[in-house]
Coordinates of C-alpha atoms and ligand atoms in Angstrom, one line a residue:
M1 CA 71.5 -18.7 135.3
T2 CA 69.8 -16.2 133.0
D3 CA 66.6 -14.1 133.9
T4 CA 64.5 -16.7 132.1
G5 CA 65.8 -19.2 135.0
M6 CA 67.6 -21.4 132.3
R7 CA 71.1 -22.7 132.3
R8 CA 72.9 -21.1 129.4
L9 CA 74.9 -22.7 126.7
V10 CA 77.9 -20.6 125.9
V11 CA 79.7 -21.4 122.8
V12 CA 83.0 -20.1 122.2
S13 CA 84.9 -20.0 118.6
N14 CA 87.3 -18.2 116.6
R15 CA 84.6 -16.9 114.4
L16 CA 80.9 -15.8 115.2
P17 CA 78.4 -17.4 112.9
V18 CA 78.2 -14.1 111.2
A19 CA 80.8 -11.8 109.6
L20 CA 80.7 -8.2 109.2
K21 CA 81.5 -6.9 105.7
Q22 CA 81.9 -3.3 104.4
I23 CA 79.9 -2.7 101.5
D24 CA 80.2 0.7 99.8
G25 CA 81.4 2.0 103.1
E26 CA 78.6 0.6 105.2
W27 CA 79.0 -2.2 107.7
T28 CA 76.6 -5.1 107.1
V29 CA 75.9 -8.6 108.8
Q30 CA 76.5 -11.8 106.6
G31 CA 75.8 -15.4 107.4
G32 CA 79.0 -17.3 107.8
A33 CA 80.0 -20.6 106.1
G34 CA 81.9 -23.8 107.0
G35 CA 81.2 -26.8 108.9
L36 CA 81.1 -25.4 112.5
V37 CA 78.3 -22.9 111.6
T38 CA 76.5 -25.5 109.6
A39 CA 76.4 -27.9 112.7
L40 CA 75.8 -25.2 115.5
A41 CA 73.4 -22.5 114.4
P42 CA 70.6 -24.6 114.5
V43 CA 71.4 -26.0 117.7
L44 CA 71.6 -22.3 119.5
K45 CA 68.7 -21.0 117.6
N46 CA 66.2 -19.5 119.9
R47 CA 67.7 -21.1 123.1
G48 CA 68.8 -17.8 124.7
G49 CA 72.4 -18.7 125.0
L50 CA 75.4 -16.9 123.9
W51 CA 78.2 -17.2 121.2
I52 CA 81.4 -15.5 121.6
G53 CA 83.9 -15.2 118.7
W54 CA 85.5 -12.8 116.2
D55 CA 83.2 -11.0 114.0
G56 CA 85.6 -11.2 111.0
A57 CA 86.2 -7.6 110.9
S58 CA 89.2 -5.3 112.1
G59 CA 87.7 -1.9 112.0
A60 CA 83.9 -2.0 112.4
G61 CA 84.4 -0.5 115.8
E62 CA 81.1 0.6 117.7
D63 CA 79.1 -0.6 114.7
S64 CA 80.0 -4.1 115.4
Q65 CA 78.1 -4.8 118.5
R66 CA 75.1 -2.8 117.4
L67 CA 74.9 -4.9 114.3
L68 CA 75.4 -8.2 116.1
D69 CA 72.5 -7.0 118.7
D70 CA 70.2 -6.6 115.5
F71 CA 71.1 -10.2 114.5
S72 CA 70.8 -11.7 118.0
A73 CA 67.1 -10.4 118.2
D74 CA 66.3 -12.5 115.2
A75 CA 68.2 -15.5 116.0
G76 CA 67.2 -15.9 119.8
Y77 CA 70.7 -15.9 121.2
D78 CA 73.5 -13.4 122.0
L79 CA 76.6 -12.7 120.2
K80 CA 79.7 -11.1 121.8
S81 CA 82.6 -10.0 119.6
V82 CA 86.1 -10.3 120.8
P83 CA 88.0 -7.6 118.7
L84 CA 91.0 -8.6 116.9
S85 CA 93.7 -6.3 115.3
E86 CA 95.1 -6.9 111.9
E87 CA 98.4 -8.1 113.5
D88 CA 96.2 -10.4 115.7
V89 CA 94.6 -11.9 112.6
Q90 CA 98.1 -12.2 110.8
K91 CA 99.9 -13.9 113.8
Y92 CA 97.4 -15.8 115.7
Y93 CA 94.7 -16.6 112.9
F94 CA 96.5 -17.1 109.6
G95 CA 100.0 -17.8 111.4
F96 CA 99.5 -20.0 114.5
S97 CA 96.1 -21.5 113.6
N98 CA 96.5 -22.0 110.0
E99 CA 100.1 -22.1 109.1
I100 CA 101.0 -24.4 112.0
I101 CA 98.2 -26.3 113.8
W102 CA 95.9 -26.8 110.7
P103 CA 98.6 -28.3 108.4
L104 CA 100.4 -30.3 111.2
F105 CA 97.0 -31.8 112.8
H106 CA 96.2 -32.9 109.1
D107 CA 99.4 -34.7 108.7
L108 CA 101.1 -32.3 106.4
Q109 CA 104.1 -31.2 108.7
T110 CA 106.2 -29.8 105.6
R111 CA 103.6 -26.9 105.4
C112 CA 104.1 -25.6 108.9
R113 CA 105.8 -22.6 109.5
F114 CA 106.8 -22.6 113.1
D115 CA 107.3 -18.9 113.8
P116 CA 107.7 -18.1 117.7
E117 CA 105.8 -14.9 117.1
Y118 CA 102.8 -16.7 115.9
W119 CA 103.0 -18.8 119.4
R120 CA 103.1 -15.5 121.3
S121 CA 100.3 -14.0 119.5
Y122 CA 98.2 -17.2 119.9
L123 CA 98.7 -16.9 123.7
D124 CA 97.8 -13.5 123.6
V125 CA 94.5 -13.6 121.9
N126 CA 93.5 -16.8 123.9
F127 CA 94.3 -14.8 127.0
R128 CA 91.9 -11.9 125.7
F129 CA 89.1 -14.3 124.5
A130 CA 89.3 -16.0 128.2
E131 CA 88.9 -12.6 129.6
T132 CA 85.6 -11.9 127.7
V133 CA 84.4 -15.4 128.7
A134 CA 85.0 -14.7 132.4
R135 CA 83.2 -11.4 132.0
M136 CA 80.2 -12.5 130.0
T137 CA 79.6 -15.8 131.9
S138 CA 78.8 -17.2 135.2
S139 CA 79.4 -20.4 137.2
D140 CA 76.2 -21.8 136.0
D141 CA 77.0 -21.5 132.2
F142 CA 78.4 -24.3 130.5
I143 CA 81.3 -23.1 128.2
W144 CA 81.5 -25.1 125.2
V145 CA 84.8 -24.2 123.2
H146 CA 85.3 -25.1 119.5
D147 CA 88.4 -25.8 117.7
Y148 CA 92.1 -25.4 117.4
H149 CA 92.2 -21.7 117.5
L150 CA 91.4 -21.7 121.3
M151 CA 92.9 -24.5 122.8
H152 CA 94.1 -22.5 125.9
Q153 CA 90.7 -21.2 127.2
A154 CA 90.4 -23.5 130.2
F155 CA 94.1 -22.9 131.0
F156 CA 93.6 -19.2 131.2
L157 CA 90.3 -19.3 132.9
K158 CA 91.8 -21.3 135.6
S159 CA 94.9 -18.9 135.8
M160 CA 92.5 -16.2 136.2
G161 CA 91.0 -18.1 139.3
I162 CA 87.6 -18.2 137.2
K163 CA 85.6 -21.5 137.9
R164 CA 83.6 -22.6 135.0
S165 CA 82.2 -25.8 133.7
T166 CA 84.0 -26.3 130.2
G167 CA 84.1 -28.5 127.2
F168 CA 86.3 -28.4 124.2
F169 CA 85.6 -30.0 121.0
L170 CA 88.4 -30.5 118.3
H171 CA 86.8 -30.3 114.7
I172 CA 90.3 -31.4 112.9
P173 CA 91.9 -34.6 113.4
F174 CA 94.5 -35.1 116.2
P175 CA 97.7 -36.4 114.7
P176 CA 99.7 -39.4 115.7
P177 CA 102.5 -38.8 118.1
D178 CA 105.4 -38.8 115.7
I179 CA 103.7 -35.8 114.1
F180 CA 102.2 -34.1 116.9
L181 CA 105.8 -34.2 118.9
K182 CA 107.1 -31.8 116.1
L183 CA 105.1 -28.8 117.4
P184 CA 107.9 -26.6 119.4
W185 CA 105.1 -25.9 122.0
R186 CA 103.7 -29.6 122.2
Q187 CA 104.1 -29.7 126.1
K188 CA 102.3 -26.6 127.0
L189 CA 99.7 -27.2 124.4
I190 CA 98.7 -30.7 125.4
L191 CA 98.5 -29.9 128.9
A192 CA 96.3 -26.7 128.4
L193 CA 94.0 -29.3 126.7
T194 CA 93.8 -31.4 129.8
E195 CA 92.4 -28.2 131.9
F196 CA 89.1 -28.7 130.2
D197 CA 86.3 -30.8 132.0
L198 CA 85.9 -32.5 128.7
V199 CA 87.9 -32.8 125.8
G200 CA 85.9 -34.1 122.6
F201 CA 87.3 -35.6 119.3
Q202 CA 85.8 -36.6 116.0
T203 CA 87.1 -40.5 116.1
T204 CA 88.6 -42.8 118.4
Q205 CA 91.7 -42.7 116.2
D206 CA 91.8 -38.9 117.1
R207 CA 91.1 -39.6 121.0
D208 CA 93.6 -42.3 121.2
N209 CA 96.3 -40.1 119.3
F210 CA 95.8 -37.5 121.8
I211 CA 96.1 -40.0 124.8
K212 CA 99.2 -41.5 123.2
S213 CA 100.7 -37.9 122.9
L214 CA 99.9 -37.0 126.5
N215 CA 101.5 -40.0 127.8
M216 CA 104.7 -39.5 126.1
L217 CA 104.7 -35.8 127.2
S218 CA 103.6 -36.2 130.7
P219 CA 104.0 -40.0 131.6
G220 CA 101.5 -41.2 134.4
A221 CA 98.5 -40.4 132.8
E222 CA 95.9 -43.1 134.0
V223 CA 92.9 -43.9 131.6
E224 CA 89.8 -45.4 133.1
G225 CA 86.8 -46.8 131.3
E226 CA 85.9 -48.1 127.8
G227 CA 83.8 -47.0 125.2
A228 CA 83.0 -43.3 123.8
V229 CA 84.2 -41.3 126.7
V230 CA 87.0 -42.1 129.3
S231 CA 88.4 -40.6 132.1
V232 CA 91.9 -39.4 132.4
R233 CA 93.4 -39.0 135.5
L234 CA 96.7 -36.7 135.4
R235 CA 98.8 -34.8 138.1
G236 CA 96.0 -35.3 140.8
R237 CA 93.1 -34.1 138.5
E238 CA 90.6 -35.8 136.6
F239 CA 88.9 -34.9 133.0
Q240 CA 86.9 -36.8 130.3
A241 CA 88.0 -37.4 126.9
G242 CA 85.5 -38.8 124.4
T243 CA 84.5 -39.2 120.8
F244 CA 81.7 -37.5 119.2
P245 CA 81.6 -37.5 115.6
I246 CA 79.8 -34.3 114.3
S247 CA 76.7 -34.5 112.1
I248 CA 74.2 -32.5 110.4
D249 CA 70.5 -31.4 110.8
F250 CA 69.6 -34.5 108.6
N251 CA 65.8 -33.5 108.4
Q252 CA 66.7 -30.0 107.3
F253 CA 68.7 -31.4 104.3
A254 CA 66.2 -33.9 103.6
D255 CA 63.2 -31.6 103.7
M256 CA 65.1 -29.1 101.5
A257 CA 65.8 -31.9 98.7
G258 CA 62.3 -33.0 98.9
D259 CA 61.1 -29.4 98.3
P260 CA 59.4 -29.3 94.7
E261 CA 61.4 -26.3 93.8
V262 CA 64.6 -27.9 94.8
A263 CA 63.8 -31.2 93.1
H264 CA 63.0 -29.2 90.0
K265 CA 66.2 -27.4 90.1
A266 CA 67.8 -30.9 90.4
F267 CA 66.1 -32.0 87.2
Q268 CA 67.0 -28.9 85.4
I269 CA 70.6 -29.7 86.3
R270 CA 70.3 -33.2 84.9
E271 CA 68.5 -32.0 81.9
A272 CA 71.1 -29.3 81.1
L273 CA 73.7 -32.1 81.1
K274 CA 71.7 -34.3 78.9
H275 CA 71.1 -37.0 81.7
R276 CA 74.7 -38.0 81.6
K277 CA 76.2 -39.6 84.9
I278 CA 77.0 -36.8 87.4
I279 CA 79.8 -37.0 89.7
I280 CA 80.2 -34.2 92.1
G281 CA 82.8 -32.9 94.6
V282 CA 81.9 -30.0 97.1
D283 CA 84.6 -28.6 99.2
R284 CA 86.0 -25.2 100.6
L285 CA 89.1 -24.7 98.4
D286 CA 91.8 -26.1 100.9
Y287 CA 94.7 -28.3 100.3
T288 CA 93.5 -31.0 102.9
K289 CA 90.5 -31.5 100.6
G290 CA 92.5 -33.4 97.8
I291 CA 90.7 -31.2 95.0
P292 CA 93.7 -31.7 92.5
E293 CA 94.0 -35.3 93.4
R294 CA 90.6 -35.7 92.4
I295 CA 90.9 -34.3 89.2
L296 CA 93.7 -36.2 88.4
A297 CA 91.7 -39.2 89.1
I298 CA 89.0 -37.9 86.7
R299 CA 91.7 -37.6 84.0
E300 CA 92.7 -41.1 84.9
L301 CA 89.1 -42.5 84.6
L302 CA 88.6 -41.0 81.2
R303 CA 92.2 -42.1 80.0
H304 CA 91.6 -45.8 81.0
Y305 CA 88.0 -46.1 80.3
P306 CA 87.5 -44.3 76.8
D307 CA 83.8 -45.7 76.5
L308 CA 82.8 -43.4 79.4
R309 CA 83.9 -40.1 77.2
G310 CA 80.8 -38.0 76.6
K311 CA 78.9 -39.9 79.2
I312 CA 79.9 -38.5 82.5
N313 CA 80.2 -35.0 84.2
F314 CA 82.4 -34.0 86.9
I315 CA 81.1 -30.8 88.8
Q316 CA 83.4 -29.4 91.4
I317 CA 82.1 -26.7 93.6
A318 CA 84.8 -25.0 95.4
V319 CA 84.0 -22.3 98.0
P320 CA 86.6 -19.5 98.2
S321 CA 88.6 -19.9 101.4
R322 CA 91.4 -17.9 103.2
E323 CA 91.9 -16.0 99.7
D324 CA 94.5 -13.8 101.2
V325 CA 96.9 -16.5 101.8
D326 CA 99.5 -17.1 98.9
E327 CA 99.1 -20.8 99.3
Y328 CA 95.6 -20.9 98.8
R329 CA 95.8 -18.5 95.8
D330 CA 98.5 -21.1 94.5
L331 CA 96.1 -23.9 95.1
R332 CA 93.4 -22.3 93.2
D333 CA 95.8 -21.6 90.2
E334 CA 96.8 -25.2 90.3
I335 CA 93.2 -26.5 90.1
E336 CA 92.4 -24.1 87.4
L337 CA 95.2 -25.2 85.4
L338 CA 94.3 -28.9 86.0
V339 CA 90.7 -28.3 85.0
G340 CA 91.8 -26.5 81.9
R341 CA 94.1 -29.3 81.1
V342 CA 91.6 -32.3 81.5
N343 CA 89.1 -30.3 79.4
G344 CA 91.6 -29.7 76.9
E345 CA 92.4 -33.3 76.6
F346 CA 88.9 -34.7 76.4
S347 CA 86.5 -32.1 75.4
I348 CA 84.4 -32.8 72.0
P349 CA 81.5 -30.6 70.4
G350 CA 78.7 -30.8 73.0
W351 CA 80.7 -32.3 76.0
V352 CA 83.4 -30.7 78.5
P353 CA 83.9 -33.3 81.3
V354 CA 84.7 -30.9 84.3
H355 CA 82.4 -28.2 85.2
Y356 CA 84.2 -26.0 88.0
H357 CA 82.5 -23.5 90.1
Y358 CA 84.6 -21.2 92.1
R359 CA 82.0 -19.7 94.4
G360 CA 79.6 -20.9 97.1
L361 CA 76.1 -21.4 96.4
P362 CA 73.0 -20.8 98.4
Q363 CA 72.1 -24.0 100.4
R364 CA 69.0 -24.9 98.4
E365 CA 71.0 -24.8 95.1
L366 CA 73.6 -26.9 96.7
A367 CA 70.9 -29.2 97.9
S368 CA 69.7 -29.5 93.9
Y369 CA 73.4 -30.4 93.0
Y370 CA 73.5 -33.3 95.7
A371 CA 70.1 -34.4 94.7
A372 CA 71.0 -34.5 90.9
A373 CA 74.5 -36.3 91.5
D374 CA 74.8 -40.1 90.8
I375 CA 78.2 -40.1 92.7
A376 CA 79.6 -37.8 95.5
L377 CA 83.3 -37.8 95.4
V378 CA 84.4 -36.9 98.8
T379 CA 88.1 -37.5 98.8
P380 CA 90.1 -35.5 101.5
L381 CA 93.6 -36.3 102.1
R382 CA 92.9 -35.9 105.6
D383 CA 89.5 -34.3 107.3
G384 CA 88.0 -34.4 110.8
M385 CA 84.7 -35.6 109.7
N386 CA 83.7 -34.1 106.3
L387 CA 79.9 -32.8 106.7
V388 CA 79.4 -32.9 102.7
A389 CA 79.4 -36.8 102.8
K390 CA 76.5 -36.9 105.2
E391 CA 74.6 -33.9 103.4
Y392 CA 74.9 -35.6 100.3
C393 CA 73.3 -38.7 101.8
A394 CA 70.8 -36.7 103.4
C395 CA 69.6 -35.3 100.1
N396 CA 69.6 -38.6 98.4
M397 CA 65.9 -39.0 98.5
K398 CA 65.9 -41.5 95.7
E399 CA 68.4 -43.7 97.3
A400 CA 70.1 -44.3 94.0
G401 CA 73.5 -42.4 94.6
V402 CA 76.9 -43.9 95.7
L403 CA 79.2 -42.2 98.0
I404 CA 82.8 -42.7 97.4
L405 CA 84.7 -41.6 100.6
S406 CA 88.4 -41.0 101.4
E407 CA 89.5 -43.6 104.1
F408 CA 91.2 -40.5 105.7
A409 CA 87.9 -38.6 106.6
G410 CA 86.8 -38.9 109.9
A411 CA 83.2 -39.9 108.4
A412 CA 84.9 -43.2 107.3
A413 CA 85.1 -44.4 110.8
Q414 CA 81.1 -44.3 110.6
M415 CA 80.2 -44.9 107.1
Q416 CA 82.7 -47.3 105.8
E417 CA 80.5 -50.1 105.7
W418 CA 78.1 -48.8 103.1
A419 CA 80.2 -46.2 101.4
Y420 CA 83.0 -46.9 98.6
L421 CA 86.2 -46.3 100.6
V422 CA 89.2 -45.0 98.8
N423 CA 92.9 -43.6 99.2
P424 CA 92.8 -40.1 97.8
Y425 CA 96.4 -40.6 96.8
D426 CA 95.8 -43.6 94.5
F427 CA 94.2 -42.0 91.3
E428 CA 94.1 -45.2 89.6
G429 CA 92.2 -46.7 92.6
V430 CA 89.9 -43.7 92.7
A431 CA 89.3 -44.0 89.0
K432 CA 88.5 -47.8 89.3
A433 CA 86.1 -47.0 92.3
I434 CA 83.9 -44.4 90.0
H435 CA 84.1 -46.8 87.2
R436 CA 82.5 -49.7 89.5
A437 CA 80.1 -47.3 91.2
L438 CA 78.9 -46.4 87.9
H439 CA 78.1 -50.0 87.3
W440 CA 76.7 -51.1 90.7
D441 CA 73.2 -52.4 90.2
V442 CA 70.2 -50.7 91.3
E443 CA 69.6 -52.8 94.5
E444 CA 72.9 -52.6 95.7
R445 CA 73.2 -48.9 95.4
R446 CA 69.6 -48.5 97.0
E447 CA 70.6 -50.7 99.8
S448 CA 74.0 -49.0 100.7
M449 CA 72.4 -45.4 100.5
H450 CA 69.4 -46.5 102.4
E451 CA 71.6 -47.7 105.3
L452 CA 73.9 -44.5 105.1
R453 CA 70.6 -42.4 105.3
E454 CA 69.4 -44.3 108.3
H455 CA 72.9 -43.9 110.1
V456 CA 72.8 -39.9 109.6
R457 CA 69.3 -39.7 110.4
G458 CA 69.9 -41.6 113.7
H459 CA 73.3 -39.9 114.3
N460 CA 72.2 -36.3 113.6
I461 CA 73.4 -33.0 114.8
Y462 CA 71.0 -33.3 117.8
W463 CA 72.5 -36.6 118.7
W464 CA 75.8 -35.1 118.8
V465 CA 74.8 -32.2 120.9
D466 CA 73.0 -34.4 123.3
S467 CA 76.2 -36.9 123.4
F468 CA 78.4 -34.3 124.1
L469 CA 76.3 -32.4 126.7
Q470 CA 75.6 -35.7 128.4
A471 CA 79.2 -36.5 129.0
G472 CA 80.0 -32.9 129.9
I473 CA 77.2 -31.9 132.3
S474 CA 74.8 -35.0 132.2
K475 CA 72.2 -32.8 130.2
N476 CA 70.5 -33.2 126.9
L477 CA 69.7 -30.2 124.5
Q478 CA 66.0 -30.1 125.8
D479 CA 67.4 -29.0 129.1
F480 CA 68.1 -25.7 127.3
P481 CA 64.7 -25.5 126.0
A482 CA 64.0 -23.2 122.7
V483 CA 62.2 -20.1 123.8
D484 CA 59.7 -18.1 122.0
T485 CA 61.9 -15.3 120.3
V486 CA 59.4 -12.7 121.0
R487 CA 59.3 -13.6 124.8
F488 CA 63.0 -13.7 124.8
E489 CA 63.4 -10.5 123.4
E490 CA 60.9 -8.9 125.9
N491 CA 63.1 -10.5 128.8
Ligands
GDG1 C1 85.7 -28.4 109.6 C2 86.6 -29.7 109.5 C3 84.4 -31.1 109.8 C4 80.4 -26.1 101.1 N1 80.1 -25.6 100.0 C5 78.9 -24.7 100.1 C6 78.5 -25.0 101.4 N2 79.5 -25.8 102.0 C7 79.1 -26.2 103.3 C8 79.0 -27.7 103.1 C9 79.3 -28.2 104.7 C10 80.5 -27.2 105.0 O1 80.5 -26.0 104.2 C11 82.0 -27.8 105.0 O2 82.2 -28.8 106.0 P1 83.2 -29.7 106.1 O3 82.9 -30.7 107.1 O4 83.3 -30.5 104.7 O5 84.6 -29.1 106.1 P2 85.3 -27.8 107.1 O6 84.8 -26.6 106.6 O7 86.8 -28.2 106.7 O8 84.9 -28.1 108.6 C12 85.5 -30.8 109.1 C13 83.8 -29.9 110.2 O9 84.6 -28.8 110.5 C14 82.8 -30.0 111.3 O10 83.3 -30.2 112.4 O11 83.5 -32.1 109.4 O12 86.5 -32.1 109.0 O13 87.8 -29.5 108.7 O14 78.4 -28.0 105.6 O15 77.6 -27.8 103.0 N3 77.4 -24.3 101.9 C15 76.7 -23.5 100.8 N4 77.2 -23.4 99.6 C16 78.3 -23.9 99.3 O16 78.7 -23.6 98.0 N5 75.7 -23.0 101.3

């Protein structure tokens, strides 16, 4: 336990919630982006825990921990960086994690590059992470490992003889066995996951896929129980496998959208677009998010329903991601070409149908866009959950918007009853869904959006953390109470 007498929550993820960047020769700390940070930063804030991960820089040297310590003092939890070399970043991060596991687990196996060097680097980096975890934690801590980069943490901790209470959460989907079995290192990888005390997935389908693959690769696994969390017995040991759909800090987004300044900005967006119907897409620029397919659906909409020309705007916010990777640069080119083509085909004086932003926006500005939009088009080809779908609902204070959601997003399992589900590969189907959504009557929209908001409000990020901690160590978040930052600093 810590000297504050609390049990500590230790988060381990590839990236810390901040990144070190060199600006004019000076290293500075910048806030991180992406689903994991959005979900976990409010959870650890001021709880005196520890976050272990890479700081995003391969050359900050001694500056790194000093800058992280400054950040820790404000955040109310400690940060510990695991240094990675350029070669680690290339082979473990861009290689194994993002050229093998990311596409494979999103059912896109033809994009995988099964390079054995990547596998060796992945094991090496996982070992070094586990060494840091062993050094920085005690047996009272709960070690919560996140995502596909670090699936070997419990395995290496055990092989070092370190006893820890461990949980793992997979933020991306777990593929069906016929896809998972393509992985050359499938058996080692799946058995490594069974070394955690608790393995968590976004949906029941993901958890079932995992159990099916486990059964095929290591026959004899016995599953006991029903419901969100089941026990799995295998080779004389037992672990839990559960479903924990991740969520957002609902109140934070709703309060932001209700702030007069944000509401005014939403009004200004609508005015600038002459109060046309606004359809919005918000994504990291990634091939799993289905952005080109979405633009093709907008083209289909304008071709098929000419009466909508001049009456709608599609705004796509694409946040730069993995920009050093050729495939992501090609995707950006493809999107920009498509935006140009659609605008070229339909623009008339005073109206350009597609507005494309290739940059991240401050969160409050993002909330204004959510609040201004009549329709959110959340159409990933495959997605673990998709937080954008939930953020859009939280910001829809007027309860007048429609969520059009891919059936292949994890979020569909929870939201299908009230969202408009579509197959993102079916451009005509998506175009029809948009057309129908534009003509839904006010009551129908209000009812659906009300239910969606109530669901996300009740199943928010704190509910998610509590469900995971309950299953892992029979504790709730309040068992890791928030501490006064000043007092925490003094300790
Ligand atoms: C992974 C899984 C799973 C986006 N644009 C801006 C911005 N964002 C924020 C959104 C949202 C986050 O990024 C994206 O989260 P997603 O869930 O949509 O997607 P991934 O980054 O792929 O996350 C995913 C998630 O982990 C959590 O488990 O849901 O399935 O792939 O929070 O708000 N934020 C700001 N400006 C932007 O322009 N500030």
